[in-house]
PDB file of C-alpha atoms in Angstrom:
ATOM      1  CA  MET A 667      22.363  15.669   9.346  1.00  0.00           C
ATOM      2  CA  PHE A 668      21.026  12.349   8.021  1.00  0.00           C
ATOM      3  CA  MET A 669      17.670  12.780   9.811  1.00  0.00           C
ATOM      4  CA  LYS A 670      17.314  16.290   8.382  1.00  0.00           C
ATOM      5  CA  ASN A 671      17.686  14.885   4.836  1.00  0.00           C
ATOM      6  CA  ILE A 672      15.087  12.201   5.534  1.00  0.00           C
ATOM      7  CA  ASN A 673      12.639  14.774   6.899  1.00  0.00           C
ATOM      8  CA  ASN A 674      13.167  16.886   3.759  1.00  0.00           C
ATOM      9  CA  THR A 675      12.434  13.820   1.625  1.00  0.00           C
ATOM     10  CA  PHE A 676       9.137  13.248   3.437  1.00  0.00           C
ATOM     11  CA  ALA A 677       8.258  16.933   3.097  1.00  0.00           C
ATOM     12  CA  SER A 678       7.947  16.741  -0.694  1.00  0.00           C
ATOM     13  CA  SER A 679       5.275  14.726  -2.444  1.00  0.00           C
ATOM     14  CA  THR A 680       7.787  13.536  -5.055  1.00  0.00           C
ATOM     15  CA  GLY A 681      10.107  12.159  -2.388  1.00  0.00           C
ATOM     16  CA  ARG A 682       7.239  10.463  -0.579  1.00  0.00           C
ATOM     17  CA  THR A 683       6.030   8.957  -3.880  1.00  0.00           C
ATOM     18  CA  LEU A 684       9.490   7.548  -4.540  1.00  0.00           C
ATOM     19  CA  ILE A 685       9.622   6.113  -1.027  1.00  0.00           C
ATOM     20  CA  TYR A 686       6.203   4.473  -1.487  1.00  0.00           C
ATOM     21  CA  LEU A 687       7.295   2.996  -4.815  1.00  0.00           C
ATOM     22  CA  SER A 688      10.579   1.770  -3.327  1.00  0.00           C
ATOM     23  CA  ILE A 689       8.682  -0.001  -0.552  1.00  0.00           C
ATOM     24  CA  PHE A 690       6.258  -1.372  -3.166  1.00  0.00           C
ATOM     25  CA  ILE A 691       9.088  -2.808  -5.299  1.00  0.00           C
ATOM     26  CA  ALA A 692      11.051  -4.233  -2.371  1.00  0.00           C
ATOM     27  CA  GLY A 693       7.947  -5.718  -0.744  1.00  0.00           C
ATOM     28  CA  SER A 694       6.734  -7.240  -3.991  1.00  0.00           C
ATOM     29  CA  ALA A 695      10.130  -8.789  -4.706  1.00  0.00           C
ATOM     30  CA  LEU A 696      10.476 -10.128  -1.174  1.00  0.00           C
ATOM     31  CA  HIS A 697       6.983 -11.639  -1.261  1.00  0.00           C
ATOM     32  CA  GLU A 698       7.675 -13.354  -4.587  1.00  0.00           C
ATOM     33  CA  LEU A 699      11.003 -14.658  -3.316  1.00  0.00           C
ATOM     34  CA  LEU A 700       9.412 -16.091  -0.179  1.00  0.00           C
ATOM     35  CA  PHE A 701       6.496 -17.502  -2.177  1.00  0.00           C
ATOM     36  CA  ARG A 702       8.868 -19.301  -4.539  1.00  0.00           C
ATOM     37  CA  LEU A 703      11.059 -20.592  -1.704  1.00  0.00           C
ATOM     38  CA  ILE A 704       8.162 -21.915   0.373  1.00  0.00           C
ATOM     39  CA  HIS A 705       5.995 -23.148  -2.540  1.00  0.00           C
ATOM     40  CA  PRO A 706       2.729 -23.015  -0.605  1.00  0.00           C
ATOM     41  CA  VAL A 707      -0.376 -24.644  -2.036  1.00  0.00           C
ATOM     42  CA  ILE A 708      -2.843 -22.022  -3.260  1.00  0.00           C
ATOM     43  CA  TRP A 709      -5.424 -21.139  -0.573  1.00  0.00           C
ATOM     44  CA  SER A 710      -3.496 -23.146   2.031  1.00  0.00           C
ATOM     45  CA  GLY A 711      -2.777 -21.913   5.526  1.00  0.00           C
ATOM     46  CA  SER A 712       0.840 -21.107   4.707  1.00  0.00           C
ATOM     47  CA  ALA A 713      -0.142 -19.126   1.573  1.00  0.00           C
ATOM     48  CA  LEU A 714      -2.702 -17.171   3.576  1.00  0.00           C
ATOM     49  CA  LEU A 715      -0.200 -16.563   6.368  1.00  0.00           C
ATOM     50  CA  LEU A 716       2.419 -15.317   3.895  1.00  0.00           C
ATOM     51  CA  THR A 717      -0.128 -12.994   2.271  1.00  0.00           C
ATOM     52  CA  LEU A 718      -1.306 -11.570   5.592  1.00  0.00           C
ATOM     53  CA  ALA A 719       2.281 -11.168   6.798  1.00  0.00           C
ATOM     54  CA  THR A 720       3.155  -9.299   3.608  1.00  0.00           C
ATOM     55  CA  LEU A 721       0.170  -6.964   3.938  1.00  0.00           C
ATOM     56  CA  GLY A 722       0.932  -6.450   7.634  1.00  0.00           C
ATOM     57  CA  ALA A 723       4.547  -5.617   6.814  1.00  0.00           C
ATOM     58  CA  PHE A 724       3.441  -3.067   4.211  1.00  0.00           C
ATOM     59  CA  MET A 725       1.151  -1.365   6.724  1.00  0.00           C
ATOM     60  CA  LEU A 726       3.707  -1.507   9.534  1.00  0.00           C
ATOM     61  CA  ILE A 727       6.364   0.095   7.341  1.00  0.00           C
ATOM     62  CA  GLY A 728       3.833   2.805   6.488  1.00  0.00           C
ATOM     63  CA  VAL A 729       3.043   3.461  10.137  1.00  0.00           C
ATOM     64  CA  LEU A 730       6.632   3.434  11.371  1.00  0.00           C
ATOM     65  CA  PHE A 731       8.884   4.652   8.573  1.00  0.00           C
ATOM     66  CA  ALA A 732       7.159   6.072   5.478  1.00  0.00           C
ATOM     67  CA  CYS A 733       5.450   8.986   7.176  1.00  0.00           C
ATOM     68  CA  LYS A 734       5.878  12.204   9.046  1.00  0.00           C
ATOM     69  CA  ARG A 735       5.702  11.670  12.778  1.00  0.00           C
ATOM     70  CA  HIS A 736       2.040  12.486  13.454  1.00  0.00           C
ATOM     71  CA  ILE A 737      -1.179  10.480  13.360  1.00  0.00           C
ATOM     72  CA  GLN A 738      -2.686  11.726  10.095  1.00  0.00           C
ATOM     73  CA  SER A 739       0.481  11.029   8.134  1.00  0.00           C
ATOM     74  CA  ARG A 740       0.846   7.596   9.726  1.00  0.00           C
ATOM     75  CA  VAL A 741      -2.731   6.630   8.835  1.00  0.00           C
ATOM     76  CA  THR A 742      -2.353   7.952   5.290  1.00  0.00           C
ATOM     77  CA  SER A 743       0.913   6.082   4.789  1.00  0.00           C
ATOM     78  CA  ALA A 744      -0.513   2.840   6.186  1.00  0.00           C
ATOM     79  CA  ALA A 745      -3.618   3.129   3.990  1.00  0.00           C
ATOM     80  CA  THR A 746      -1.568   3.918   0.892  1.00  0.00           C
ATOM     81  CA  LEU A 747       0.796   1.023   1.511  1.00  0.00           C
ATOM     82  CA  LEU A 748      -2.130  -1.335   2.195  1.00  0.00           C
ATOM     83  CA  ILE A 749      -3.471  -0.589  -1.276  1.00  0.00           C
ATOM     84  CA  LEU A 750       0.036  -0.879  -2.750  1.00  0.00           C
ATOM     85  CA  GLY A 751       0.406  -4.209  -0.944  1.00  0.00           C
ATOM     86  CA  PHE A 752      -2.681  -5.604  -2.650  1.00  0.00           C
ATOM     87  CA  ILE A 753      -1.402  -4.388  -6.007  1.00  0.00           C
ATOM     88  CA  ALA A 754       2.014  -5.938  -5.281  1.00  0.00           C
ATOM     89  CA  LEU A 755       0.400  -9.287  -4.476  1.00  0.00           C
ATOM     90  CA  SER A 756      -1.487  -9.159  -7.785  1.00  0.00           C
ATOM     91  CA  ILE A 757       1.538  -8.734 -10.019  1.00  0.00           C
ATOM     92  CA  GLY A 758       2.043 -11.848 -12.096  1.00  0.00           C
ATOM     93  CA  HIS A 759      -1.010 -13.610 -10.678  1.00  0.00           C
ATOM     94  CA  HIS A 760      -3.867 -12.182 -12.744  1.00  0.00           C
ATOM     95  CA  SER A 761      -4.810 -11.799 -16.374  1.00  0.00           C
ATOM     96  CA  VAL A 762      -4.169  -8.051 -16.244  1.00  0.00           C
ATOM     97  CA  PRO A 763      -0.744  -7.268 -17.741  1.00  0.00           C
ATOM     98  CA  ASP A 764       1.822  -6.218 -15.160  1.00  0.00           C
ATOM     99  CA  PRO A 765       2.530  -2.780 -16.701  1.00  0.00           C
ATOM    100  CA  TYR A 766      -1.084  -1.779 -16.023  1.00  0.00           C
ATOM    101  CA  LEU A 767      -0.726  -2.815 -12.400  1.00  0.00           C
ATOM    102  CA  LEU A 768       2.503  -0.826 -12.149  1.00  0.00           C
ATOM    103  CA  VAL A 769       0.742   2.248 -13.521  1.00  0.00           C
ATOM    104  CA  ALA A 770      -2.033   1.712 -10.964  1.00  0.00           C
ATOM    105  CA  ALA A 771       0.633   1.489  -8.227  1.00  0.00           C
ATOM    106  CA  LEU A 772       2.200   4.722  -9.455  1.00  0.00           C
ATOM    107  CA  GLY A 773      -1.203   6.425  -9.359  1.00  0.00           C
ATOM    108  CA  VAL A 774      -1.897   5.207  -5.817  1.00  0.00           C
ATOM    109  CA  ALA A 775       1.555   6.338  -4.671  1.00  0.00           C
ATOM    110  CA  ILE A 776       1.099   9.790  -6.212  1.00  0.00           C
ATOM    111  CA  ILE A 777      -2.337  10.261  -4.652  1.00  0.00           C
ATOM    112  CA  GLY A 778      -1.199   8.947  -1.264  1.00  0.00           C
ATOM    113  CA  ALA A 779       1.811  11.272  -1.254  1.00  0.00           C
ATOM    114  CA  GLN A 780      -0.142  14.507  -1.623  1.00  0.00           C
ATOM    115  CA  PRO A 781       0.777  17.054   1.060  1.00  0.00           C
ATOM    116  CA  VAL A 782      -2.857  17.737   1.935  1.00  0.00           C
ATOM    117  CA  LEU A 783      -3.145  14.143   3.186  1.00  0.00           C
ATOM    118  CA  HIS A 784      -0.069  14.492   5.404  1.00  0.00           C
ATOM    119  CA  ARG A 785      -0.670  17.806   7.119  1.00  0.00           C
ATOM    120  CA  GLN A 786      -1.090  17.775  10.860  1.00  0.00           C
ATOM    121  CA  LEU A 787      -4.601  18.451  12.151  1.00  0.00           C
ATOM    122  CA  THR A 788      -5.022  20.436  15.348  1.00  0.00           C
ATOM    123  CA  SER A 789      -8.228  18.855  16.601  1.00  0.00           C
ATOM    124  CA  LEU A 790      -8.235  15.329  17.994  1.00  0.00           C
ATOM    125  CA  LYS A 791     -11.808  14.891  16.751  1.00  0.00           C
ATOM    126  CA  GLN A 792     -10.824  15.850  13.182  1.00  0.00           C
ATOM    127  CA  THR A 793      -7.850  13.499  13.341  1.00  0.00           C
ATOM    128  CA  PHE A 794     -10.051  10.617  14.525  1.00  0.00           C
ATOM    129  CA  LEU A 795     -12.668  11.251  11.840  1.00  0.00           C
ATOM    130  CA  TYR A 796      -9.976  11.547   9.170  1.00  0.00           C
ATOM    131  CA  SER A 797      -8.443   8.270  10.312  1.00  0.00           C
ATOM    132  CA  ILE A 798     -11.783   6.439  10.158  1.00  0.00           C
ATOM    133  CA  LEU A 799     -12.495   7.906   6.720  1.00  0.00           C
ATOM    134  CA  ALA A 800      -9.033   6.967   5.414  1.00  0.00           C
ATOM    135  CA  VAL A 801      -9.415   3.389   6.661  1.00  0.00           C
ATOM    136  CA  PHE A 802     -12.857   2.982   5.067  1.00  0.00           C
ATOM    137  CA  ILE A 803     -11.749   4.520   1.771  1.00  0.00           C
ATOM    138  CA  SER A 804      -8.663   2.315   1.567  1.00  0.00           C
ATOM    139  CA  ILE A 805     -10.669  -0.822   2.399  1.00  0.00           C
ATOM    140  CA  GLY A 806     -13.223   0.206  -0.237  1.00  0.00           C
ATOM    141  CA  ILE A 807     -10.498   0.657  -2.839  1.00  0.00           C
ATOM    142  CA  VAL A 808      -9.011  -2.738  -1.937  1.00  0.00           C
ATOM    143  CA  ILE A 809     -12.417  -4.432  -2.264  1.00  0.00           C
ATOM    144  CA  ILE A 810     -13.085  -2.756  -5.620  1.00  0.00           C
ATOM    145  CA  PHE A 811      -9.583  -3.650  -6.836  1.00  0.00           C
ATOM    146  CA  THR A 812      -9.916  -7.293  -5.765  1.00  0.00           C
ATOM    147  CA  TYR A 813     -13.383  -7.589  -7.286  1.00  0.00           C
ATOM    148  CA  GLY A 814     -12.150  -5.982 -10.516  1.00  0.00           C
ATOM    149  CA  MET A 815      -9.239  -8.419 -10.739  1.00  0.00           C
ATOM    150  CA  THR A 816     -11.636 -11.342 -10.206  1.00  0.00           C
ATOM    151  CA  VAL A 817     -13.994 -10.102 -12.920  1.00  0.00           C
ATOM    152  CA  LEU A 818     -11.153  -9.546 -15.371  1.00  0.00           C
ATOM    153  CA  ASP A 819      -9.762 -13.009 -14.646  1.00  0.00           C
ATOM    154  CA  ARG A 820     -13.163 -14.583 -15.310  1.00  0.00           C
ATOM    155  CA  ILE A 821     -13.515 -12.645 -18.556  1.00  0.00           C
ATOM    156  CA  ALA A 822     -10.049 -13.811 -19.647  1.00  0.00           C
ATOM    157  CA  MET A 823     -10.925 -17.443 -18.907  1.00  0.00           C
ATOM    158  CA  GLN A 824     -13.940 -17.394 -21.200  1.00  0.00           C
TER     159      GLN A 824
END
């Protein structure tokens, strides 16, 4: 009975969006808690390790839990949560006000939860090409987001 309710939640884009945002909030809070408990020096090995572990946890949760049980949905969920992970790591650490970052996270969650991105493809070739495309698009979005945050921080410093 419980598994049937979870599968129904993943079937709707609204439910999947709420799950993505729940993971985003919990992951962001956990990262901040660990960051404040450890107090790593900026750009130190421990800060980098904590950041990579947080991003890895976001992607792993996407692959294992926040998806339907087929490859396309797993890749889409991992890519969406990778982008949400970068947004979560930016909250409170840049000159951009946090509400704007939360709106960006909501937009990413809504786009990543669309049913067309989670349907099961029949061809292994199509699935492979979709997976490569999803990875490149998500990495591109992360690079653009990170570059945009850097530019906005430099503008704010001047």
